């Protein structure tokens, strides 16, 4: 008899807020979760989900202007739509469906994110996820970097019997690796299943593991129906988890990572290990040590 990895909780987030004027998001975590959720789902700090939303076309730029970060990484997954990125380290890029922007803020960076200008002029459906991924203490002040990860460069697994596909962003699944460089062990991947298709997956028992349903509905572990917008957090025990598509197409984004087991102190755009480091981040930012905001 199969031993399934059991469910700790299912998060159904309904509160919507705007980030700038271009991102209509629900914050699944930390959001309204308990105050220890930073540690509970380490190294993942935050998940903002812009579920499919139709934007009218506009000539003006919409998104978020220049703002600072230190001590962690921002990871943006494009499901539908195009996002443009610029930062004051000279990095820029545009991502579309299936692509990922992985920015390491490290010691400090200013960046801006917005709907790609030509794309924004037309009415369009926008569907995105942004994650904050914590950096281990020894890498908090690492040099900032930017990874543009395109859909064609993701690790791909085509499932048998026209069941679907796995697209691997980071880490390794079934012997196939994703392109992202990470500072701690992380498996991050998308699983797309066709109707009545089934897959069993396994993550290390000590990895914090969960997934977001971004399309359709599924049956989990042969017993629980889950739907688009549900986030499932597993208990940290040995066991596989199975997914069966109940709709014509179903898709999930799976997050699994080795916990850092380090203190987390977060304030606004800074995530460090102590309050003193947060204070220093504010001093450095306001004294111009993050660099110019004119880029």
mmCIF file of C-alpha atoms in Angstrom:
data_model
loop_
_atom_site.group_PDB
_atom_site.id
_atom_site.type_symbol
_atom_site.label_atom_id
_atom_site.label_comp_id
_atom_site.label_asym_id
_atom_site.label_seq_id
_atom_site.Cartn_x
_atom_site.Cartn_y
_atom_site.Cartn_z
ATOM 1 C CA UNK A 1 0.000 0.000 0.000
ATOM 2 C CA UNK A 2 1.306 3.440 -0.945
ATOM 3 C CA UNK A 3 2.418 5.799 1.806
ATOM 4 C CA UNK A 4 1.265 9.279 0.923
ATOM 5 C CA UNK A 5 2.782 12.498 2.158
ATOM 6 C CA UNK A 6 0.028 14.009 4.279
ATOM 7 C CA UNK A 7 -1.475 17.483 4.004
ATOM 8 C CA UNK A 8 -0.765 20.017 6.753
ATOM 9 C CA UNK A 9 -3.071 22.712 5.397
ATOM 10 C CA UNK A 10 -4.746 24.032 2.276
ATOM 11 C CA UNK A 11 -4.580 27.796 1.871
ATOM 12 C CA UNK A 12 -7.426 29.454 -0.017
ATOM 13 C CA UNK A 13 -6.474 33.125 -0.198
ATOM 14 C CA UNK A 14 -9.220 35.600 -1.101
ATOM 15 C CA UNK A 15 -7.774 38.981 -0.104
ATOM 16 C CA UNK A 16 -6.658 40.963 -3.139
ATOM 17 C CA UNK A 17 -4.308 43.940 -3.158
ATOM 18 C CA UNK A 18 -2.444 45.871 -5.824
ATOM 19 C CA UNK A 19 1.338 46.062 -6.128
ATOM 20 C CA UNK A 20 1.865 49.264 -8.057
ATOM 21 C CA UNK A 21 -0.806 49.560 -10.718
ATOM 22 C CA UNK A 22 0.124 46.476 -12.710
ATOM 23 C CA UNK A 23 -0.052 43.510 -10.356
ATOM 24 C CA UNK A 24 -3.365 42.415 -8.820
ATOM 25 C CA UNK A 25 -2.283 39.801 -6.314
ATOM 26 C CA UNK A 26 -3.319 37.493 -3.526
ATOM 27 C CA UNK A 27 -0.539 36.934 -0.978
ATOM 28 C CA UNK A 28 -0.671 33.290 0.059
ATOM 29 C CA UNK A 29 2.246 33.595 2.445
ATOM 30 C CA UNK A 30 3.242 34.994 4.772
ATOM 31 C CA UNK A 31 -0.068 36.914 4.435
ATOM 32 C CA UNK A 32 -2.512 35.787 7.093
ATOM 33 C CA UNK A 33 -0.500 32.688 8.030
ATOM 34 C CA UNK A 34 0.993 32.322 11.503
ATOM 35 C CA UNK A 35 3.967 34.478 12.467
ATOM 36 C CA UNK A 36 6.330 31.498 12.239
ATOM 37 C CA UNK A 37 5.529 30.776 8.587
ATOM 38 C CA UNK A 38 8.901 32.237 7.476
ATOM 39 C CA UNK A 39 10.549 29.341 9.276
ATOM 40 C CA UNK A 40 7.817 26.830 8.421
ATOM 41 C CA UNK A 41 8.226 27.205 4.670
ATOM 42 C CA UNK A 42 11.895 28.217 4.509
ATOM 43 C CA UNK A 43 13.589 29.054 2.174
ATOM 44 C CA UNK A 44 10.397 30.444 0.567
ATOM 45 C CA UNK A 45 9.424 33.755 2.153
ATOM 46 C CA UNK A 46 6.521 35.141 0.152
ATOM 47 C CA UNK A 47 4.208 34.221 -2.688
ATOM 48 C CA UNK A 48 2.107 36.804 -4.542
ATOM 49 C CA UNK A 49 -0.263 35.261 -7.067
ATOM 50 C CA UNK A 50 -1.726 37.364 -9.884
ATOM 51 C CA UNK A 51 -4.456 34.969 -10.995
ATOM 52 C CA UNK A 52 -5.715 35.432 -14.585
ATOM 53 C CA UNK A 53 -6.924 39.028 -14.877
ATOM 54 C CA UNK A 54 -7.874 41.065 -17.937
ATOM 55 C CA UNK A 55 -6.170 44.457 -18.301
ATOM 56 C CA UNK A 56 -7.414 47.080 -20.729
ATOM 57 C CA UNK A 57 -4.763 48.431 -23.103
ATOM 58 C CA UNK A 58 -3.042 51.677 -22.092
ATOM 59 C CA UNK A 59 -0.329 53.870 -23.532
ATOM 60 C CA UNK A 60 1.237 54.571 -20.137
ATOM 61 C CA UNK A 61 3.625 52.227 -18.343
ATOM 62 C CA UNK A 62 1.976 50.159 -15.631
ATOM 63 C CA UNK A 63 3.778 48.209 -12.942
ATOM 64 C CA UNK A 64 6.112 49.090 -10.077
ATOM 65 C CA UNK A 65 8.762 51.814 -10.173
ATOM 66 C CA UNK A 66 12.295 51.613 -8.794
ATOM 67 C CA UNK A 67 12.432 50.042 -5.319
ATOM 68 C CA UNK A 68 15.161 48.386 -3.215
ATOM 69 C CA UNK A 69 15.782 44.835 -1.962
ATOM 70 C CA UNK A 70 18.459 43.176 0.168
ATOM 71 C CA UNK A 71 19.030 39.704 1.569
ATOM 72 C CA UNK A 72 16.898 37.489 -0.683
ATOM 73 C CA UNK A 73 15.885 36.694 -4.280
ATOM 74 C CA UNK A 74 12.802 37.588 -6.307
ATOM 75 C CA UNK A 75 11.532 34.929 -8.705
ATOM 76 C CA UNK A 76 8.827 35.824 -11.231
ATOM 77 C CA UNK A 77 7.037 33.065 -13.170
ATOM 78 C CA UNK A 78 5.160 34.156 -16.290
ATOM 79 C CA UNK A 79 2.116 32.030 -17.066
ATOM 80 C CA UNK A 80 0.329 34.456 -19.411
ATOM 81 C CA UNK A 81 1.529 37.925 -20.377
ATOM 82 C CA UNK A 82 4.845 39.749 -20.581
ATOM 83 C CA UNK A 83 6.841 41.403 -17.793
ATOM 84 C CA UNK A 84 9.808 43.684 -18.307
ATOM 85 C CA UNK A 85 12.578 44.104 -15.727
ATOM 86 C CA UNK A 86 15.282 46.750 -15.288
ATOM 87 C CA UNK A 87 17.706 47.209 -12.416
ATOM 88 C CA UNK A 88 20.478 49.602 -11.495
ATOM 89 C CA UNK A 89 23.139 46.927 -12.082
ATOM 90 C CA UNK A 90 22.468 47.173 -15.807
ATOM 91 C CA UNK A 91 20.296 44.078 -16.139
ATOM 92 C CA UNK A 92 17.127 44.111 -18.212
ATOM 93 C CA UNK A 93 14.867 41.594 -19.869
ATOM 94 C CA UNK A 94 11.367 40.578 -20.884
ATOM 95 C CA UNK A 95 9.698 37.311 -19.927
ATOM 96 C CA UNK A 96 6.662 35.701 -21.539
ATOM 97 C CA UNK A 97 4.676 32.485 -20.974
ATOM 98 C CA UNK A 98 6.855 29.747 -19.497
ATOM 99 C CA UNK A 99 9.789 32.074 -18.750
ATOM 100 C CA UNK A 100 11.194 33.020 -15.336
ATOM 101 C CA UNK A 101 13.143 36.018 -13.999
ATOM 102 C CA UNK A 102 15.376 35.077 -11.067
ATOM 103 C CA UNK A 103 16.946 38.145 -9.450
ATOM 104 C CA UNK A 104 19.368 37.889 -6.549
ATOM 105 C CA UNK A 105 19.156 41.117 -4.542
ATOM 106 C CA UNK A 106 22.032 40.066 -2.268
ATOM 107 C CA UNK A 107 23.853 43.073 -0.816
ATOM 108 C CA UNK A 108 21.419 45.511 -2.377
ATOM 109 C CA UNK A 109 19.764 46.400 -5.663
ATOM 110 C CA UNK A 110 17.073 48.684 -7.045
ATOM 111 C CA UNK A 111 14.777 47.348 -9.747
ATOM 112 C CA UNK A 112 11.493 48.037 -11.473
ATOM 113 C CA UNK A 113 8.955 45.654 -12.974
ATOM 114 C CA UNK A 114 6.194 46.487 -15.420
ATOM 115 C CA UNK A 115 4.077 45.136 -18.262
ATOM 116 C CA UNK A 116 6.188 45.130 -21.416
ATOM 117 C CA UNK A 117 5.399 48.416 -23.169
ATOM 118 C CA UNK A 118 4.084 47.236 -26.531
ATOM 119 C CA UNK A 119 2.191 44.362 -24.974
ATOM 120 C CA UNK A 120 0.596 46.770 -22.457
ATOM 121 C CA UNK A 121 -0.989 48.848 -25.218
ATOM 122 C CA UNK A 122 -3.468 46.055 -25.980
ATOM 123 C CA UNK A 123 -6.160 44.401 -23.883
ATOM 124 C CA UNK A 124 -4.694 41.205 -22.458
ATOM 125 C CA UNK A 125 -4.984 38.492 -19.823
ATOM 126 C CA UNK A 126 -2.174 38.645 -17.271
ATOM 127 C CA UNK A 127 -1.216 35.633 -15.111
ATOM 128 C CA UNK A 128 1.916 35.640 -12.942
ATOM 129 C CA UNK A 129 3.492 34.391 -9.720
ATOM 130 C CA UNK A 130 6.183 36.204 -7.759
ATOM 131 C CA UNK A 131 8.145 34.424 -5.051
ATOM 132 C CA UNK A 132 10.656 35.694 -2.543
ATOM 133 C CA UNK A 133 13.351 33.117 -1.802
ATOM 134 C CA UNK A 134 15.542 33.605 1.245
ATOM 135 C CA UNK A 135 19.333 33.615 1.074
ATOM 136 C CA UNK A 136 21.434 31.727 3.638
ATOM 137 C CA UNK A 137 23.192 33.975 6.151
ATOM 138 C CA UNK A 138 26.587 33.498 4.479
ATOM 139 C CA UNK A 139 25.176 34.742 1.159
ATOM 140 C CA UNK A 140 23.026 37.639 2.394
ATOM 141 C CA UNK A 141 25.545 40.172 1.122
ATOM 142 C CA UNK A 142 26.500 38.374 -2.069
ATOM 143 C CA UNK A 143 26.911 40.349 -5.290
ATOM 144 C CA UNK A 144 23.527 40.891 -6.988
ATOM 145 C CA UNK A 145 22.846 38.924 -10.158
ATOM 146 C CA UNK A 146 20.065 38.347 -12.679
ATOM 147 C CA UNK A 147 19.051 35.117 -14.408
ATOM 148 C CA UNK A 148 16.763 35.205 -17.441
ATOM 149 C CA UNK A 149 15.404 31.663 -17.721
ATOM 150 C CA UNK A 150 13.516 30.990 -20.947
ATOM 151 C CA UNK A 151 10.879 28.332 -21.467
ATOM 152 C CA UNK A 152 12.978 26.529 -24.085
ATOM 153 C CA UNK A 153 15.874 26.237 -21.623
ATOM 154 C CA UNK A 154 13.865 24.650 -18.827
ATOM 155 C CA UNK A 155 14.410 20.996 -18.042
ATOM 156 C CA UNK A 156 11.591 19.105 -19.758
ATOM 157 C CA UNK A 157 9.994 15.742 -19.085
ATOM 158 C CA UNK A 158 7.293 14.587 -21.510
ATOM 159 C CA UNK A 159 5.039 12.170 -19.652
ATOM 160 C CA UNK A 160 4.013 8.855 -21.184
ATOM 161 C CA UNK A 161 0.665 8.234 -22.880
ATOM 162 C CA UNK A 162 0.138 11.913 -23.698
ATOM 163 C CA UNK A 163 -0.333 12.537 -19.974
ATOM 164 C CA UNK A 164 1.345 15.944 -19.906
ATOM 165 C CA UNK A 165 4.684 17.604 -19.191
ATOM 166 C CA UNK A 166 6.982 18.685 -16.363
ATOM 167 C CA UNK A 167 8.967 21.915 -16.754
ATOM 168 C CA UNK A 168 11.835 22.160 -14.277
ATOM 169 C CA UNK A 169 13.006 25.628 -13.244
ATOM 170 C CA UNK A 170 15.400 24.739 -10.421
ATOM 171 C CA UNK A 171 16.776 21.572 -8.889
ATOM 172 C CA UNK A 172 16.186 18.089 -10.255
ATOM 173 C CA UNK A 173 13.126 15.956 -10.985
ATOM 174 C CA UNK A 174 13.358 12.343 -12.217
ATOM 175 C CA UNK A 175 16.983 12.896 -13.162
ATOM 176 C CA UNK A 176 16.334 16.057 -15.200
ATOM 177 C CA UNK A 177 17.769 19.360 -13.967
ATOM 178 C CA UNK A 178 16.487 22.901 -14.262
ATOM 179 C CA UNK A 179 18.665 25.871 -15.323
ATOM 180 C CA UNK A 180 18.361 28.125 -12.258
ATOM 181 C CA UNK A 181 21.387 28.627 -10.032
ATOM 182 C CA UNK A 182 20.364 28.590 -6.359
ATOM 183 C CA UNK A 183 22.144 29.269 -3.074
ATOM 184 C CA UNK A 184 20.443 26.405 -1.215
ATOM 185 C CA UNK A 185 18.867 23.133 -2.398
ATOM 186 C CA UNK A 186 15.538 23.903 -4.120
ATOM 187 C CA UNK A 187 13.285 22.005 -6.495
ATOM 188 C CA UNK A 188 10.881 24.284 -8.370
ATOM 189 C CA UNK A 189 8.844 22.983 -11.291
ATOM 190 C CA UNK A 190 5.536 23.108 -13.151
ATOM 191 C CA UNK A 191 3.464 19.993 -13.794
ATOM 192 C CA UNK A 192 0.816 20.125 -16.541
ATOM 193 C CA UNK A 193 -1.585 17.179 -16.834
ATOM 194 C CA UNK A 194 -4.157 16.335 -19.471
ATOM 195 C CA UNK A 195 -7.604 15.036 -18.493
ATOM 196 C CA UNK A 196 -7.681 11.799 -16.465
ATOM 197 C CA UNK A 197 -3.879 11.755 -16.361
ATOM 198 C CA UNK A 198 -2.020 10.793 -13.220
ATOM 199 C CA UNK A 199 1.445 11.323 -11.776
ATOM 200 C CA UNK A 200 3.194 10.388 -8.524
ATOM 201 C CA UNK A 201 5.966 12.602 -7.198
ATOM 202 C CA UNK A 202 8.370 12.417 -4.285
ATOM 203 C CA UNK A 203 10.354 15.106 -2.478
ATOM 204 C CA UNK A 204 12.832 14.641 0.392
ATOM 205 C CA UNK A 205 11.019 14.243 3.716
ATOM 206 C CA UNK A 206 12.976 17.090 5.313
ATOM 207 C CA UNK A 207 12.256 19.549 2.467
ATOM 208 C CA UNK A 208 9.449 22.045 3.011
ATOM 209 C CA UNK A 209 7.098 21.178 0.159
ATOM 210 C CA UNK A 210 3.906 22.641 -1.243
ATOM 211 C CA UNK A 211 2.226 23.515 -4.509
ATOM 212 C CA UNK A 212 -0.174 26.040 -6.038
ATOM 213 C CA UNK A 213 -2.886 24.974 -8.485
ATOM 214 C CA UNK A 214 -2.750 27.495 -11.349
ATOM 215 C CA UNK A 215 -5.207 25.818 -13.697
ATOM 216 C CA UNK A 216 -8.027 23.293 -13.465
ATOM 217 C CA UNK A 217 -8.847 20.818 -10.740
ATOM 218 C CA UNK A 218 -7.140 17.681 -9.476
ATOM 219 C CA UNK A 219 -7.518 14.787 -7.072
ATOM 220 C CA UNK A 220 -4.698 14.644 -4.541
ATOM 221 C CA UNK A 221 -3.538 11.360 -2.989
ATOM 222 C CA UNK A 222 -6.650 9.586 -4.311
ATOM 223 C CA UNK A 223 -8.803 11.299 -1.684
ATOM 224 C CA UNK A 224 -8.884 15.116 -1.809
ATOM 225 C CA UNK A 225 -10.197 17.340 -4.610
ATOM 226 C CA UNK A 226 -8.308 20.599 -5.079
ATOM 227 C CA UNK A 227 -9.028 23.474 -7.402
ATOM 228 C CA UNK A 228 -7.405 26.402 -9.163
ATOM 229 C CA UNK A 229 -6.127 28.872 -6.584
ATOM 230 C CA UNK A 230 -5.579 26.305 -3.815
ATOM 231 C CA UNK A 231 -2.151 26.116 -2.177
ATOM 232 C CA UNK A 232 -1.337 22.783 -0.550
ATOM 233 C CA UNK A 233 1.316 22.550 2.188
ATOM 234 C CA UNK A 234 2.536 19.059 3.066
ATOM 235 C CA UNK A 235 3.736 17.741 6.383
ATOM 236 C CA UNK A 236 7.452 16.972 6.502
ATOM 237 C CA UNK A 237 7.217 13.197 6.420
ATOM 238 C CA UNK A 238 8.376 10.474 4.065
ATOM 239 C CA UNK A 239 5.969 9.628 1.285
ATOM 240 C CA UNK A 240 4.981 10.414 -2.282
ATOM 241 C CA UNK A 241 2.051 12.509 -3.408
ATOM 242 C CA UNK A 242 -0.143 11.747 -6.386
ATOM 243 C CA UNK A 243 -2.005 14.108 -8.702
ATOM 244 C CA UNK A 244 -4.835 13.165 -11.048
ATOM 245 C CA UNK A 245 -6.311 15.725 -13.422
ATOM 246 C CA UNK A 246 -10.087 16.118 -13.171
ATOM 247 C CA UNK A 247 -10.338 18.798 -15.863
ATOM 248 C CA UNK A 248 -9.303 18.931 -19.515
ATOM 249 C CA UNK A 249 -6.043 20.493 -18.377
ATOM 250 C CA UNK A 250 -4.643 20.993 -14.900
ATOM 251 C CA UNK A 251 -1.397 22.592 -13.817
ATOM 252 C CA UNK A 252 0.470 23.102 -10.555
ATOM 253 C CA UNK A 253 3.659 24.888 -9.504
ATOM 254 C CA UNK A 254 5.615 22.816 -6.983
ATOM 255 C CA UNK A 255 7.974 24.408 -4.450
ATOM 256 C CA UNK A 256 10.274 22.221 -2.384
ATOM 257 C CA UNK A 257 13.376 23.313 -0.524
ATOM 258 C CA UNK A 258 15.770 22.413 2.260
ATOM 259 C CA UNK A 259 14.997 24.710 5.216
ATOM 260 C CA UNK A 260 17.735 27.164 6.162
ATOM 261 C CA UNK A 261 17.076 26.896 9.925
ATOM 262 C CA UNK A 262 18.248 30.461 10.485
ATOM 263 C CA UNK A 263 16.554 33.480 12.100
ATOM 264 C CA UNK A 264 14.432 35.613 9.777
ATOM 265 C CA UNK A 265 13.892 39.324 10.366
ATOM 266 C CA UNK A 266 11.900 41.030 7.612
ATOM 267 C CA UNK A 267 10.967 44.660 7.193
ATOM 268 C CA UNK A 268 9.508 45.908 3.938
ATOM 269 C CA UNK A 269 11.936 45.177 1.087
ATOM 270 C CA UNK A 270 14.719 43.822 3.336
ATOM 271 C CA UNK A 271 15.079 40.306 4.789
ATOM 272 C CA UNK A 272 18.013 39.682 7.124
ATOM 273 C CA UNK A 273 18.897 37.637 10.219
ATOM 274 C CA UNK A 274 18.880 40.367 12.892
ATOM 275 C CA UNK A 275 17.160 43.673 13.592
ATOM 276 C CA UNK A 276 20.557 45.370 13.541
ATOM 277 C CA UNK A 277 21.090 44.180 9.957
ATOM 278 C CA UNK A 278 17.695 45.582 8.996
ATOM 279 C CA UNK A 279 18.650 48.928 10.495
ATOM 280 C CA UNK A 280 21.908 48.879 8.537
ATOM 281 C CA UNK A 281 20.034 48.069 5.325
ATOM 282 C CA UNK A 282 17.866 51.153 5.830
ATOM 283 C CA UNK A 283 20.915 53.311 6.552
ATOM 284 C CA UNK A 284 22.711 52.006 3.466
ATOM 285 C CA UNK A 285 19.694 52.525 1.230
ATOM 286 C CA UNK A 286 18.952 56.073 2.364
ATOM 287 C CA UNK A 287 22.631 57.031 2.188
ATOM 288 C CA UNK A 288 22.784 55.961 -1.462
ATOM 289 C CA UNK A 289 24.854 52.797 -1.062
ATOM 290 C CA UNK A 290 22.346 50.792 -3.135
ATOM 291 C CA UNK A 291 23.118 53.008 -6.114
ATOM 292 C CA UNK A 292 21.076 55.410 -8.160
ATOM 293 C CA UNK A 293 17.333 55.046 -8.706
ATOM 294 C CA UNK A 294 17.672 56.745 -12.104
ATOM 295 C CA UNK A 295 18.028 53.925 -14.621
#
